[in-house]
Every structure is written in C-alpha cells, then in structure tokens.
mmCIF file of C-alpha atoms and ligand atoms in Angstrom:
data_model
loop_
_atom_site.group_PDB
_atom_site.id
_atom_site.type_symbol
_atom_site.label_atom_id
_atom_site.label_comp_id
_atom_site.label_asym_id
_atom_site.label_seq_id
_atom_site.Cartn_x
_atom_site.Cartn_y
_atom_site.Cartn_z
ATOM 1 C CA UNK A 346 0.000 0.000 0.000
ATOM 2 C CA UNK A 347 1.111 3.613 -0.581
ATOM 3 C CA UNK A 348 1.810 5.799 2.483
ATOM 4 C CA UNK A 349 0.325 9.281 2.552
ATOM 5 C CA UNK A 350 1.358 11.377 5.590
ATOM 6 C CA UNK A 351 -1.344 13.444 7.226
ATOM 7 C CA UNK A 352 -1.401 15.705 10.283
ATOM 8 C CA UNK A 353 -3.240 13.695 12.964
ATOM 9 C CA UNK A 354 -4.920 16.665 14.619
ATOM 10 C CA UNK A 355 -5.429 18.982 11.671
ATOM 11 C CA UNK A 356 -5.603 16.836 8.509
ATOM 12 C CA UNK A 357 -4.965 18.542 5.173
ATOM 13 C CA UNK A 358 -8.330 18.678 3.316
ATOM 14 C CA UNK A 359 -6.640 17.936 -0.026
ATOM 15 C CA UNK A 360 -5.094 14.717 1.308
ATOM 16 C CA UNK A 361 -8.426 13.718 2.841
ATOM 17 C CA UNK A 362 -10.320 14.522 -0.381
ATOM 18 C CA UNK A 363 -7.970 12.317 -2.412
ATOM 19 C CA UNK A 364 -8.413 9.424 0.026
ATOM 20 C CA UNK A 365 -12.201 9.892 0.054
ATOM 21 C CA UNK A 366 -12.219 9.788 -3.758
ATOM 22 C CA UNK A 367 -10.367 6.449 -3.678
ATOM 23 C CA UNK A 368 -12.981 5.068 -1.276
ATOM 24 C CA UNK A 369 -15.833 6.288 -3.446
ATOM 25 C CA UNK A 370 -14.171 4.693 -6.497
ATOM 26 C CA UNK A 371 -14.164 1.296 -4.762
ATOM 27 C CA UNK A 372 -10.550 1.349 -3.546
ATOM 28 C CA UNK A 373 -9.025 0.422 -0.195
ATOM 29 C CA UNK A 374 -7.867 3.152 2.206
ATOM 30 C CA UNK A 375 -6.227 2.343 5.539
ATOM 31 C CA UNK A 376 -6.762 5.068 8.117
ATOM 32 C CA UNK A 377 -5.957 5.749 11.767
ATOM 33 C CA UNK A 378 -8.620 5.552 14.449
ATOM 34 C CA UNK A 379 -8.111 6.061 18.174
ATOM 35 C CA UNK A 380 -8.086 2.244 18.637
ATOM 36 C CA UNK A 381 -6.155 0.688 15.753
ATOM 37 C CA UNK A 382 -5.735 1.369 12.021
ATOM 38 C CA UNK A 383 -8.714 0.255 9.911
ATOM 39 C CA UNK A 384 -8.691 -1.064 6.326
ATOM 40 C CA UNK A 385 -11.572 0.850 4.785
ATOM 41 C CA UNK A 386 -13.823 0.328 1.777
ATOM 42 C CA UNK A 387 -17.219 1.639 0.679
ATOM 43 C CA UNK A 388 -19.667 -0.364 2.817
ATOM 44 C CA UNK A 389 -22.411 0.006 0.179
ATOM 45 C CA UNK A 390 -20.266 -1.535 -2.597
ATOM 46 C CA UNK A 391 -20.093 -5.342 -2.390
ATOM 47 C CA UNK A 392 -17.067 -5.488 -4.740
ATOM 48 C CA UNK A 393 -15.136 -3.028 -2.579
ATOM 49 C CA UNK A 394 -16.018 -5.016 0.547
ATOM 50 C CA UNK A 395 -14.837 -8.202 -1.179
ATOM 51 C CA UNK A 396 -11.458 -6.477 -1.640
ATOM 52 C CA UNK A 397 -11.169 -6.122 2.160
ATOM 53 C CA UNK A 398 -11.748 -9.839 2.707
ATOM 54 C CA UNK A 399 -9.245 -10.722 -0.038
ATOM 55 C CA UNK A 400 -6.586 -8.302 1.241
ATOM 56 C CA UNK A 401 -6.802 -9.637 4.796
ATOM 57 C CA UNK A 402 -7.324 -13.307 3.942
ATOM 58 C CA UNK A 403 -10.348 -12.919 6.207
ATOM 59 C CA UNK A 404 -12.814 -15.812 6.439
ATOM 60 C CA UNK A 405 -16.169 -14.907 4.883
ATOM 61 C CA UNK A 406 -18.002 -15.727 8.151
ATOM 62 C CA UNK A 407 -16.378 -12.840 10.042
ATOM 63 C CA UNK A 408 -18.399 -9.599 9.778
ATOM 64 C CA UNK A 409 -16.857 -6.142 9.359
ATOM 65 C CA UNK A 410 -17.608 -3.015 11.419
ATOM 66 C CA UNK A 411 -19.111 -0.027 9.584
ATOM 67 C CA UNK A 412 -17.617 3.402 10.396
ATOM 68 C CA UNK A 413 -19.658 6.590 10.177
ATOM 69 C CA UNK A 414 -19.017 10.241 11.160
ATOM 70 C CA UNK A 415 -22.032 10.752 13.445
ATOM 71 C CA UNK A 416 -25.022 9.070 15.071
ATOM 72 C CA UNK A 417 -27.490 10.022 12.322
ATOM 73 C CA UNK A 418 -25.349 8.175 9.784
ATOM 74 C CA UNK A 419 -25.191 5.177 12.129
ATOM 75 C CA UNK A 420 -28.978 5.085 12.249
ATOM 76 C CA UNK A 421 -29.103 4.826 8.448
ATOM 77 C CA UNK A 422 -27.301 1.450 8.365
ATOM 78 C CA UNK A 423 -29.556 -0.219 10.973
ATOM 79 C CA UNK A 424 -33.335 -0.726 11.179
ATOM 80 C CA UNK A 425 -33.897 -0.047 14.892
ATOM 81 C CA UNK A 426 -32.505 2.449 17.390
ATOM 82 C CA UNK A 427 -33.442 1.293 20.888
ATOM 83 C CA UNK A 428 -33.075 3.429 23.996
ATOM 84 C CA UNK A 429 -29.876 1.533 24.841
ATOM 85 C CA UNK A 430 -28.344 2.675 21.545
ATOM 86 C CA UNK A 431 -29.430 6.259 22.122
ATOM 87 C CA UNK A 432 -27.895 6.260 25.593
ATOM 88 C CA UNK A 433 -24.616 4.561 24.703
ATOM 89 C CA UNK A 434 -24.039 6.543 21.508
ATOM 90 C CA UNK A 435 -24.678 9.809 23.370
ATOM 91 C CA UNK A 436 -22.229 8.823 26.105
ATOM 92 C CA UNK A 437 -19.412 7.199 24.138
ATOM 93 C CA UNK A 438 -19.412 8.424 20.508
ATOM 94 C CA UNK A 439 -17.131 9.417 19.012
ATOM 95 C CA UNK A 440 -15.186 6.674 20.745
ATOM 96 C CA UNK A 441 -14.092 3.037 21.012
ATOM 97 C CA UNK A 442 -17.565 1.472 21.141
ATOM 98 C CA UNK A 443 -19.194 -0.653 18.409
ATOM 99 C CA UNK A 444 -22.966 -1.100 18.527
ATOM 100 C CA UNK A 445 -24.524 -4.202 16.928
ATOM 101 C CA UNK A 446 -28.139 -3.911 15.657
ATOM 102 C CA UNK A 447 -30.351 -5.289 12.838
ATOM 103 C CA UNK A 448 -28.838 -4.411 9.465
ATOM 104 C CA UNK A 449 -30.539 -2.183 6.919
ATOM 105 C CA UNK A 450 -31.167 -3.775 3.506
ATOM 106 C CA UNK A 451 -29.017 -1.050 1.873
ATOM 107 C CA UNK A 452 -25.868 -2.628 3.246
ATOM 108 C CA UNK A 453 -24.592 -5.683 1.339
ATOM 109 C CA UNK A 454 -24.779 -8.997 3.209
ATOM 110 C CA UNK A 455 -21.040 -9.511 2.935
ATOM 111 C CA UNK A 456 -20.439 -6.643 5.402
ATOM 112 C CA UNK A 457 -22.287 -8.579 8.112
ATOM 113 C CA UNK A 458 -21.010 -11.935 6.811
ATOM 114 C CA UNK A 459 -24.601 -12.960 6.133
ATOM 115 C CA UNK A 460 -25.719 -12.219 9.718
ATOM 116 C CA UNK A 461 -28.924 -10.207 10.239
ATOM 117 C CA UNK A 462 -27.014 -7.813 12.517
ATOM 118 C CA UNK A 463 -24.386 -5.197 11.744
ATOM 119 C CA UNK A 464 -21.734 -3.467 13.858
ATOM 120 C CA UNK A 465 -21.367 0.318 13.588
ATOM 121 C CA UNK A 466 -19.221 2.924 15.298
ATOM 122 C CA UNK A 467 -18.151 6.592 15.201
ATOM 123 C CA UNK A 468 -14.375 6.655 15.742
ATOM 124 C CA UNK A 469 -12.748 9.410 17.817
ATOM 125 C CA UNK A 470 -9.899 10.406 15.527
ATOM 126 C CA UNK A 471 -9.741 13.648 13.515
ATOM 127 C CA UNK A 472 -8.365 11.866 10.435
ATOM 128 C CA UNK A 473 -10.997 9.117 10.526
ATOM 129 C CA UNK A 474 -13.797 11.638 11.053
ATOM 130 C CA UNK A 475 -12.551 13.932 8.282
ATOM 131 C CA UNK A 476 -12.299 10.973 5.900
ATOM 132 C CA UNK A 477 -15.788 9.692 6.768
ATOM 133 C CA UNK A 478 -17.295 13.158 6.352
ATOM 134 C CA UNK A 479 -15.576 13.711 3.021
ATOM 135 C CA UNK A 480 -16.425 10.252 1.665
ATOM 136 C CA UNK A 481 -20.136 10.666 2.473
ATOM 137 C CA UNK A 482 -20.582 6.902 2.533
ATOM 138 C CA UNK A 483 -20.446 4.409 5.404
ATOM 139 C CA UNK A 484 -16.992 2.807 5.471
ATOM 140 C CA UNK A 485 -16.547 -0.874 6.280
ATOM 141 C CA UNK A 486 -13.238 -1.315 8.090
ATOM 142 C CA UNK A 487 -11.728 -4.215 9.975
ATOM 143 C CA UNK A 488 -8.336 -3.794 11.594
ATOM 144 C CA UNK A 489 -5.721 -3.326 8.844
ATOM 145 C CA UNK A 490 -3.782 -6.547 9.339
ATOM 146 C CA UNK A 491 -3.787 -10.048 7.874
ATOM 147 C CA UNK A 492 -6.489 -12.172 9.446
ATOM 148 C CA UNK A 493 -5.525 -13.538 12.897
ATOM 149 C CA UNK A 494 -2.327 -11.495 13.084
ATOM 150 C CA UNK A 495 -1.473 -8.463 15.189
ATOM 151 C CA UNK A 496 -3.664 -5.396 14.915
ATOM 152 C CA UNK A 497 -1.779 -2.318 13.649
ATOM 153 C CA UNK A 498 -1.313 0.727 15.863
ATOM 154 C CA UNK A 499 0.882 2.620 13.378
ATOM 155 C CA UNK A 500 0.993 3.164 9.611
ATOM 156 C CA UNK A 501 4.299 1.228 9.489
ATOM 157 C CA UNK A 502 2.531 -1.813 10.960
ATOM 158 C CA UNK A 503 -0.058 -1.591 8.166
ATOM 159 C CA UNK A 504 2.556 -1.103 5.442
ATOM 160 C CA UNK A 505 4.497 -4.143 6.624
ATOM 161 C CA UNK A 506 1.468 -6.418 7.053
ATOM 162 C CA UNK A 507 -0.289 -5.417 3.820
ATOM 163 C CA UNK A 508 2.738 -4.854 1.561
ATOM 164 C CA UNK A 509 1.095 -6.903 -1.203
ATOM 165 C CA UNK A 510 -2.176 -4.938 -1.137
ATOM 166 C CA UNK A 511 -3.092 -2.117 -3.516
ATOM 167 C CA UNK A 512 -4.415 1.050 -1.904
ATOM 168 C CA UNK A 513 -3.618 4.043 0.258
ATOM 169 C CA UNK A 514 -2.538 4.349 3.894
ATOM 170 C CA UNK A 515 -3.262 7.646 5.626
ATOM 171 C CA UNK A 516 -0.323 7.902 8.023
ATOM 172 C CA UNK A 517 -1.570 9.832 11.050
ATOM 173 C CA UNK A 518 0.950 8.480 13.541
ATOM 174 C CA UNK A 519 0.398 6.047 16.403
ATOM 175 C CA UNK A 520 -3.057 5.188 17.771
ATOM 176 C CA UNK A 521 -3.695 6.396 21.321
ATOM 177 C CA UNK A 522 -6.090 3.779 22.760
ATOM 178 C CA UNK A 523 -4.119 0.976 21.083
ATOM 179 C CA UNK A 524 -6.707 -1.768 21.585
ATOM 180 C CA UNK A 525 -9.883 -2.346 19.562
ATOM 181 C CA UNK A 526 -13.360 -1.068 20.328
ATOM 182 C CA UNK A 527 -15.758 -2.715 22.760
ATOM 183 C CA UNK A 528 -18.442 -4.574 20.756
ATOM 184 C CA UNK A 529 -21.954 -4.672 22.276
ATOM 185 C CA UNK A 530 -25.030 -6.383 20.827
ATOM 186 C CA UNK A 531 -28.062 -4.153 21.466
ATOM 187 C CA UNK A 532 -30.518 -6.225 19.405
ATOM 188 C CA UNK A 533 -31.966 -7.818 22.551
ATOM 189 C CA UNK A 534 -33.460 -6.146 25.626
ATOM 190 C CA UNK A 535 -30.432 -6.925 27.733
ATOM 191 C CA UNK A 536 -27.236 -5.875 25.939
ATOM 192 C CA UNK A 537 -24.548 -8.512 25.411
ATOM 193 C CA UNK A 538 -20.822 -7.832 25.449
ATOM 194 C CA UNK A 539 -19.309 -9.503 22.377
ATOM 195 C CA UNK A 540 -15.745 -8.174 22.742
ATOM 196 C CA UNK A 541 -14.130 -6.233 25.598
ATOM 197 C CA UNK A 542 -12.302 -3.155 24.366
ATOM 198 C CA UNK A 543 -11.611 0.530 24.752
ATOM 199 C CA UNK A 544 -14.774 1.276 26.780
ATOM 200 C CA UNK A 545 -15.049 -0.742 30.007
ATOM 201 C CA UNK A 546 -18.096 -2.806 30.940
ATOM 202 C CA UNK A 547 -18.381 -0.767 34.145
ATOM 203 C CA UNK A 548 -18.630 2.454 32.129
ATOM 204 C CA UNK A 549 -21.280 0.929 29.825
ATOM 205 C CA UNK A 550 -23.303 -0.428 32.736
ATOM 206 C CA UNK A 551 -23.235 2.854 34.588
ATOM 207 C CA UNK A 552 -24.853 4.546 31.574
ATOM 208 C CA UNK A 553 -27.303 1.692 30.920
ATOM 209 C CA UNK A 554 -28.267 1.384 34.569
ATOM 210 C CA UNK A 555 -28.442 -2.424 34.179
ATOM 211 C CA UNK A 556 -25.988 -5.326 34.087
ATOM 212 C CA UNK A 557 -25.019 -6.590 30.647
ATOM 213 C CA UNK A 558 -24.709 -10.221 29.573
ATOM 214 C CA UNK A 559 -21.205 -11.428 28.877
ATOM 215 C CA UNK A 560 -20.790 -13.780 25.921
ATOM 216 C CA UNK A 561 -19.940 -17.262 27.176
ATOM 217 C CA UNK A 562 -16.437 -18.672 26.931
ATOM 218 C CA UNK A 563 -15.378 -20.354 23.663
ATOM 219 C CA UNK A 564 -15.816 -23.937 24.938
ATOM 220 C CA UNK A 565 -19.452 -23.282 25.815
ATOM 221 C CA UNK A 566 -20.104 -21.621 22.504
ATOM 222 C CA UNK A 567 -18.382 -24.233 20.352
ATOM 223 C CA UNK A 568 -21.587 -25.769 18.954
ATOM 224 C CA UNK A 569 -23.775 -22.700 19.345
ATOM 225 C CA UNK A 570 -24.242 -20.224 16.509
ATOM 226 C CA UNK A 571 -21.395 -17.723 16.738
ATOM 227 C CA UNK A 572 -22.837 -14.382 17.734
ATOM 228 C CA UNK A 573 -19.554 -12.609 17.152
ATOM 229 C CA UNK A 574 -17.650 -14.874 14.834
ATOM 230 C CA UNK A 575 -14.309 -13.111 15.098
ATOM 231 C CA UNK A 576 -14.365 -13.066 18.862
ATOM 232 C CA UNK A 577 -13.742 -16.744 19.368
ATOM 233 C CA UNK A 578 -10.685 -17.347 17.227
ATOM 234 C CA UNK A 579 -7.019 -17.319 17.993
ATOM 235 C CA UNK A 580 -6.303 -13.737 17.139
ATOM 236 C CA UNK A 581 -4.017 -10.779 17.707
ATOM 237 C CA UNK A 582 -1.087 -13.148 17.500
ATOM 238 C CA UNK A 583 2.583 -12.453 16.787
ATOM 239 C CA UNK A 584 4.539 -15.081 14.839
ATOM 240 C CA UNK A 585 6.444 -16.381 17.867
ATOM 241 C CA UNK A 586 4.376 -18.356 20.393
ATOM 242 C CA UNK A 587 3.504 -16.623 23.658
ATOM 243 C CA UNK A 588 4.173 -18.188 27.041
ATOM 244 C CA UNK A 589 2.501 -16.570 30.042
ATOM 245 C CA UNK A 590 4.386 -16.097 33.328
ATOM 246 C CA UNK A 591 2.823 -15.203 36.700
ATOM 247 C CA UNK A 592 2.184 -11.584 37.673
ATOM 248 C CA UNK A 593 4.680 -9.774 39.880
ATOM 249 C CA UNK A 594 7.025 -12.722 40.321
ATOM 250 C CA UNK A 595 10.557 -11.962 39.081
ATOM 251 C CA UNK A 596 11.860 -15.409 39.970
ATOM 252 C CA UNK A 597 9.099 -17.220 38.060
ATOM 253 C CA UNK A 598 9.628 -14.895 35.103
ATOM 254 C CA UNK A 599 13.375 -15.572 35.080
ATOM 255 C CA UNK A 600 12.820 -19.314 35.425
ATOM 256 C CA UNK A 601 10.361 -19.371 32.515
ATOM 257 C CA UNK A 602 12.839 -17.452 30.384
ATOM 258 C CA UNK A 603 15.760 -19.701 31.361
ATOM 259 C CA UNK A 604 13.849 -22.906 30.668
ATOM 260 C CA UNK A 605 12.984 -21.710 27.157
ATOM 261 C CA UNK A 606 16.566 -20.525 26.541
ATOM 262 C CA UNK A 607 17.863 -23.908 27.606
ATOM 263 C CA UNK A 608 15.745 -25.357 24.795
ATOM 264 C CA UNK A 609 17.483 -23.020 22.347
ATOM 265 C CA UNK A 610 14.756 -20.396 22.041
ATOM 266 C CA UNK A 611 15.532 -16.733 21.415
ATOM 267 C CA UNK A 612 13.385 -14.906 23.937
ATOM 268 C CA UNK A 613 11.341 -11.739 23.888
ATOM 269 C CA UNK A 614 9.893 -10.562 27.193
ATOM 270 C CA UNK A 615 6.952 -8.279 27.936
ATOM 271 C CA UNK A 616 6.701 -7.229 31.563
ATOM 272 C CA UNK A 617 5.163 -4.353 33.482
ATOM 273 C CA UNK A 618 6.393 -4.946 37.039
ATOM 274 C CA UNK A 619 9.904 -6.349 36.646
ATOM 275 C CA UNK A 620 12.136 -3.475 35.612
ATOM 276 C CA UNK A 621 15.641 -4.878 35.981
ATOM 277 C CA UNK A 622 15.820 -8.261 34.353
ATOM 278 C CA UNK A 623 19.480 -9.247 34.543
ATOM 279 C CA UNK A 624 19.575 -10.894 31.129
ATOM 280 C CA UNK A 625 22.194 -9.985 28.564
ATOM 281 C CA UNK A 626 22.640 -10.717 24.908
ATOM 282 C CA UNK A 627 19.757 -12.037 22.936
ATOM 283 C CA UNK A 628 16.864 -11.568 25.386
ATOM 284 C CA UNK A 629 14.769 -8.652 24.111
ATOM 285 C CA UNK A 630 12.870 -6.990 26.959
ATOM 286 C CA UNK A 631 9.965 -4.546 26.581
ATOM 287 C CA UNK A 632 8.738 -2.913 29.784
ATOM 288 C CA UNK A 633 5.172 -1.611 29.455
ATOM 289 C CA UNK A 634 3.382 0.865 31.736
ATOM 290 C CA UNK A 635 1.980 -0.799 34.880
ATOM 291 C CA UNK A 636 -1.527 0.690 34.508
ATOM 292 C CA UNK A 637 -4.188 -0.734 32.163
ATOM 293 C CA UNK A 638 -4.665 2.248 29.858
ATOM 294 C CA UNK A 639 -0.953 2.780 29.275
ATOM 295 C CA UNK A 640 -0.334 -0.931 28.858
ATOM 296 C CA UNK A 641 -3.155 -1.233 26.295
ATOM 297 C CA UNK A 642 -1.844 1.686 24.272
ATOM 298 C CA UNK A 643 1.574 0.018 23.868
ATOM 299 C CA UNK A 644 0.868 -3.731 23.844
ATOM 300 C CA UNK A 645 0.431 -4.232 20.088
ATOM 301 C CA UNK A 646 3.377 -1.957 19.312
ATOM 302 C CA UNK A 647 5.594 -4.021 21.647
ATOM 303 C CA UNK A 648 4.431 -7.268 20.019
ATOM 304 C CA UNK A 649 5.041 -5.774 16.566
ATOM 305 C CA UNK A 650 8.569 -4.787 17.638
ATOM 306 C CA UNK A 651 9.266 -8.307 18.831
ATOM 307 C CA UNK A 652 7.723 -9.676 15.638
ATOM 308 C CA UNK A 653 10.515 -8.160 13.537
ATOM 309 C CA UNK A 654 13.327 -9.465 15.757
ATOM 310 C CA UNK A 655 14.564 -13.082 15.537
ATOM 311 C CA UNK A 656 12.768 -14.067 18.769
ATOM 312 C CA UNK A 657 11.276 -17.564 18.673
ATOM 313 C CA UNK A 658 9.266 -17.328 21.916
ATOM 314 C CA UNK A 659 7.682 -14.429 23.800
ATOM 315 C CA UNK A 660 7.280 -14.589 27.572
ATOM 316 C CA UNK A 661 4.519 -12.277 28.795
ATOM 317 C CA UNK A 662 3.984 -11.481 32.458
ATOM 318 C CA UNK A 663 0.301 -11.960 33.329
ATOM 319 C CA UNK A 664 -1.769 -8.842 34.019
ATOM 320 C CA UNK A 665 -3.997 -8.186 37.061
ATOM 321 C CA UNK A 666 -7.438 -9.745 37.441
ATOM 322 C CA UNK A 667 -9.213 -6.403 37.832
ATOM 323 C CA UNK A 668 -12.003 -5.566 35.372
ATOM 324 C CA UNK A 669 -10.075 -2.574 34.086
ATOM 325 C CA UNK A 670 -7.592 -5.044 32.544
ATOM 326 C CA UNK A 671 -10.336 -7.131 30.815
ATOM 327 C CA UNK A 672 -9.607 -6.006 27.257
ATOM 328 C CA UNK A 673 -5.854 -6.481 27.649
ATOM 329 C CA UNK A 674 -6.343 -9.897 29.284
ATOM 330 C CA UNK A 675 -8.665 -10.912 26.422
ATOM 331 C CA UNK A 676 -6.081 -9.972 23.777
ATOM 332 C CA UNK A 677 -3.259 -11.746 25.620
ATOM 333 C CA UNK A 678 -5.330 -14.897 26.113
ATOM 334 C CA UNK A 679 -6.192 -15.021 22.429
ATOM 335 C CA UNK A 680 -2.658 -14.229 21.310
ATOM 336 C CA UNK A 681 -1.379 -17.038 23.540
ATOM 337 C CA UNK A 682 -3.941 -19.644 22.376
HETATM 338 O O1 TXA B 1532 -11.550 -0.656 17.111
HETATM 339 C C1 TXA B 1532 -12.060 -1.351 16.234
HETATM 340 O O2 TXA B 1532 -13.150 -1.938 16.383
HETATM 341 C C2 TXA B 1532 -11.289 -1.518 14.931
HETATM 342 C C3 TXA B 1532 -11.225 -0.148 14.237
HETATM 343 C C4 TXA B 1532 -10.634 -0.218 12.867
HETATM 344 O O3 TXA B 1532 -12.518 0.409 14.220
HETATM 345 N N1 TXA B 1532 -11.896 -2.496 14.084
HETATM 346 C C5 TXA B 1532 -11.836 -3.824 14.352
HETATM 347 O O4 TXA B 1532 -12.443 -4.599 13.399
HETATM 348 O O5 TXA B 1532 -11.280 -4.293 15.333
HETATM 349 P P1 TXA B 1532 -12.222 -6.167 13.279
HETATM 350 O O6 TXA B 1532 -12.917 -6.550 12.037
HETATM 351 O O7 TXA B 1532 -10.780 -6.486 13.363
HETATM 352 O O8 TXA B 1532 -13.015 -6.770 14.501
HETATM 353 C C6 TXA B 1532 -14.416 -6.656 14.502
HETATM 354 C C7 TXA B 1532 -15.016 -7.517 15.567
HETATM 355 C C8 TXA B 1532 -14.908 -8.979 15.215
HETATM 356 O O9 TXA B 1532 -14.684 -9.711 16.410
HETATM 357 C C9 TXA B 1532 -16.279 -9.264 14.627
HETATM 358 O O10 TXA B 1532 -16.628 -10.631 14.738
HETATM 359 C C10 TXA B 1532 -17.178 -8.358 15.446
HETATM 360 O O11 TXA B 1532 -16.399 -7.202 15.681
HETATM 361 N N2 TXA B 1532 -18.353 -7.961 14.670
HETATM 362 C C11 TXA B 1532 -18.411 -7.122 13.622
HETATM 363 N N3 TXA B 1532 -19.646 -7.062 13.121
HETATM 364 C C12 TXA B 1532 -20.407 -7.881 13.874
HETATM 365 C C13 TXA B 1532 -21.763 -8.293 13.832
HETATM 366 N N4 TXA B 1532 -22.585 -7.850 12.890
HETATM 367 N N5 TXA B 1532 -22.198 -9.155 14.751
HETATM 368 C C14 TXA B 1532 -21.369 -9.620 15.673
HETATM 369 N N6 TXA B 1532 -20.051 -9.305 15.761
HETATM 370 C C15 TXA B 1532 -19.580 -8.451 14.869
HETATM 371 MG MG1 MG B 1533 -9.100 -7.460 13.814
#
C-alpha cells in the first residue's frame, strides 16, 4: 500500500479529499482511528467489501464493522434504534464502542457476513472523522492486518502487514487507545458484550443502569451459533508463540525465560512490574506501563517490535485480574492460544 502522511490533529483537506475519492471509487484506504488502524472500503459496494476480505485473507463468516461520522449516519445502516443505543451513543461516541443492531437492507450482506445484525461505530480520531465526512458513505473497516495477526497501531505496521495490497494508507501516527473497540449487541433487551475493548463494561453499565450479559467462553459456545464470529478465534497473534508467566514474580519470570533458553529459544519478554531483568545478549525486553490504559496503548506496538526481531518465543507477564484489565487480558489470552 502507498503511504500518505497526514497531520493527525489537523488533517490537510486535499489529502483527505484524495483518500475519500479512492474510497468512493471502490478502492481500499487504511486510516488511523483512536483504537487501531482500519482497512476501509465503501460499505455500500459489495465489490469493494470483497477487496477487504481478499486483502486480509479474512474468512467470509467474520463480519466487518461499519464506520460513520455521526449518530445520524449510524442510524441509516440499521433498522432499529433502541433506547440503549441512544444512551450509549450519546455517552461514548465518538469513541471506542461498536454497537450491533439489525442491518438495513441497503448494506450488502457480505459486510455482516450474512448475519442479520451489523456493527457500527463513530471513531474518535480527527483523520478518521474527516475521511468519513468527506467520503459521504459508510466505510466498512476491519483492523488493517492479515487475518488472525497483530492489529496495527501505526501506519508502518499496516505497510508491513499489507505490503502486497493495492491502496492508500493515511499515516496519522500512532493510535492512542491501542486496543480495539468494545463490541456490544443491542438487538436484545439486555445488551450482550461480544468483545471487551476501549470502553469498560463498568462504564457501559453505569450509563445503561443495568448489568449486561457477557458472551460465554469459547468452549461453551463451540456448537452454538457464533454471535460474534471473530471473537472466538485465535487472534491478535505475533509469529512467535507466547508463554505466560505469573504476575509480579521476578523469579518465576526468570525461570520461565531460562527454561525456554535452555531449549534453544531466542526470547522476547513483555513485563510491566519487573524493571531490571538481569539478562544480557539475545533476550529482548519490553517494559510496558503498569496501569491498564498505558499498557493497552503500547501492547500491540511491543508485540510488533518483537515480531521483527529473531525471537522464537515471547514470555509475557500476566496482568492483574481487575475488570479494568479485561480487554488487555482478552487480547493476551487469544494471542497465547
Ligand atoms: O476498534 C475497532 O473496532 C477496529 C477499528 C478499525 O474500528 N476495528 C476492528 O475490526 O477491530 P475487526 O474486524 O478487526 O473486529 C471486529 C469484531 C470482530 O470480532 C467481529 O466478529 C465483530 O467485531 N463484529 C463485527 N460485526 C459484527 C456483527 N454484525 N455481529 C457480531 N459481531 C460483529
Ligand atoms: Mg481485527
């Protein structure tokens, strides 16, 4: 893909207009959002949407989120707008929340992977919003990576992952949230969390005034119809396998590393509480912030960094059990599967 630099806070209208024209002509445009970079195409053009699936090697059963610049546009791609949607959109849009509701017939079935429901969100990024406003069409956009690999939090990540793909990348620098949106199904009376993400369940529930349902664990759901097909797969994975080590235990971390080294592995380490690992030579250590928000914003970037080194195994220190770490814990669990 071709890189096109753009000021992240004050995007040049000419650059945005050119990218919007490519979208309207059926092309692919990768763009920054506050969560991760998306790989965008005209959501109303089935051929353009097919290009997304082909570029990512994405299975046809995994639906794509539609991006729009404001709530009115969101309402045009769905057939209902319950009070839960009104409340959550008012509280969290623009922002890292995807709302799932019955799909309007205007949107091709491939966007929702044949499901009757569609996911929609208003991203909180000046470049994304400018692009969506200029394009004047809803934009289908999954994360801009190959299917099941690491989500991109910079334009370089996109360029590397999608080197073989034709299209444009709007380079607006690193993403701030760094982890994907929270996906919530509002098609039933009691909302269901389909994917933890940038907005916490506690924040959603405090606006809703009721408890949400949490989608069951993968084992339970194995035979059931998949309500959020992408949410059950191994995902967000670097090339090297991930081995988890206990939280806040330098000795256990060192022992895990040593055991893998003894087997000949080249080790990458991601920790957030052990700051002075005494390893030399070929152990590549990334120390992330010890609080959930900071950790989330840097996790994918750290995994991408390790992905381009010769490491053959990545040891990751477990994160706390608190709800505020749910999205991070979800991504680590799925990367380590
Ligand atoms: O933050 C984000 O959500 C990023 C940026 C680009 O907006 N996008 C993103 O898209 O993460 P993707 O395609 O990588 O993940 C979308 C997730 C998948 O787990 C998918 O199964 C679920 O949302 N999803 C999308 N549409 C759905 C639908 N109609 N019903 C149920 N789940 C849906
Ligand atoms: Mg993805």
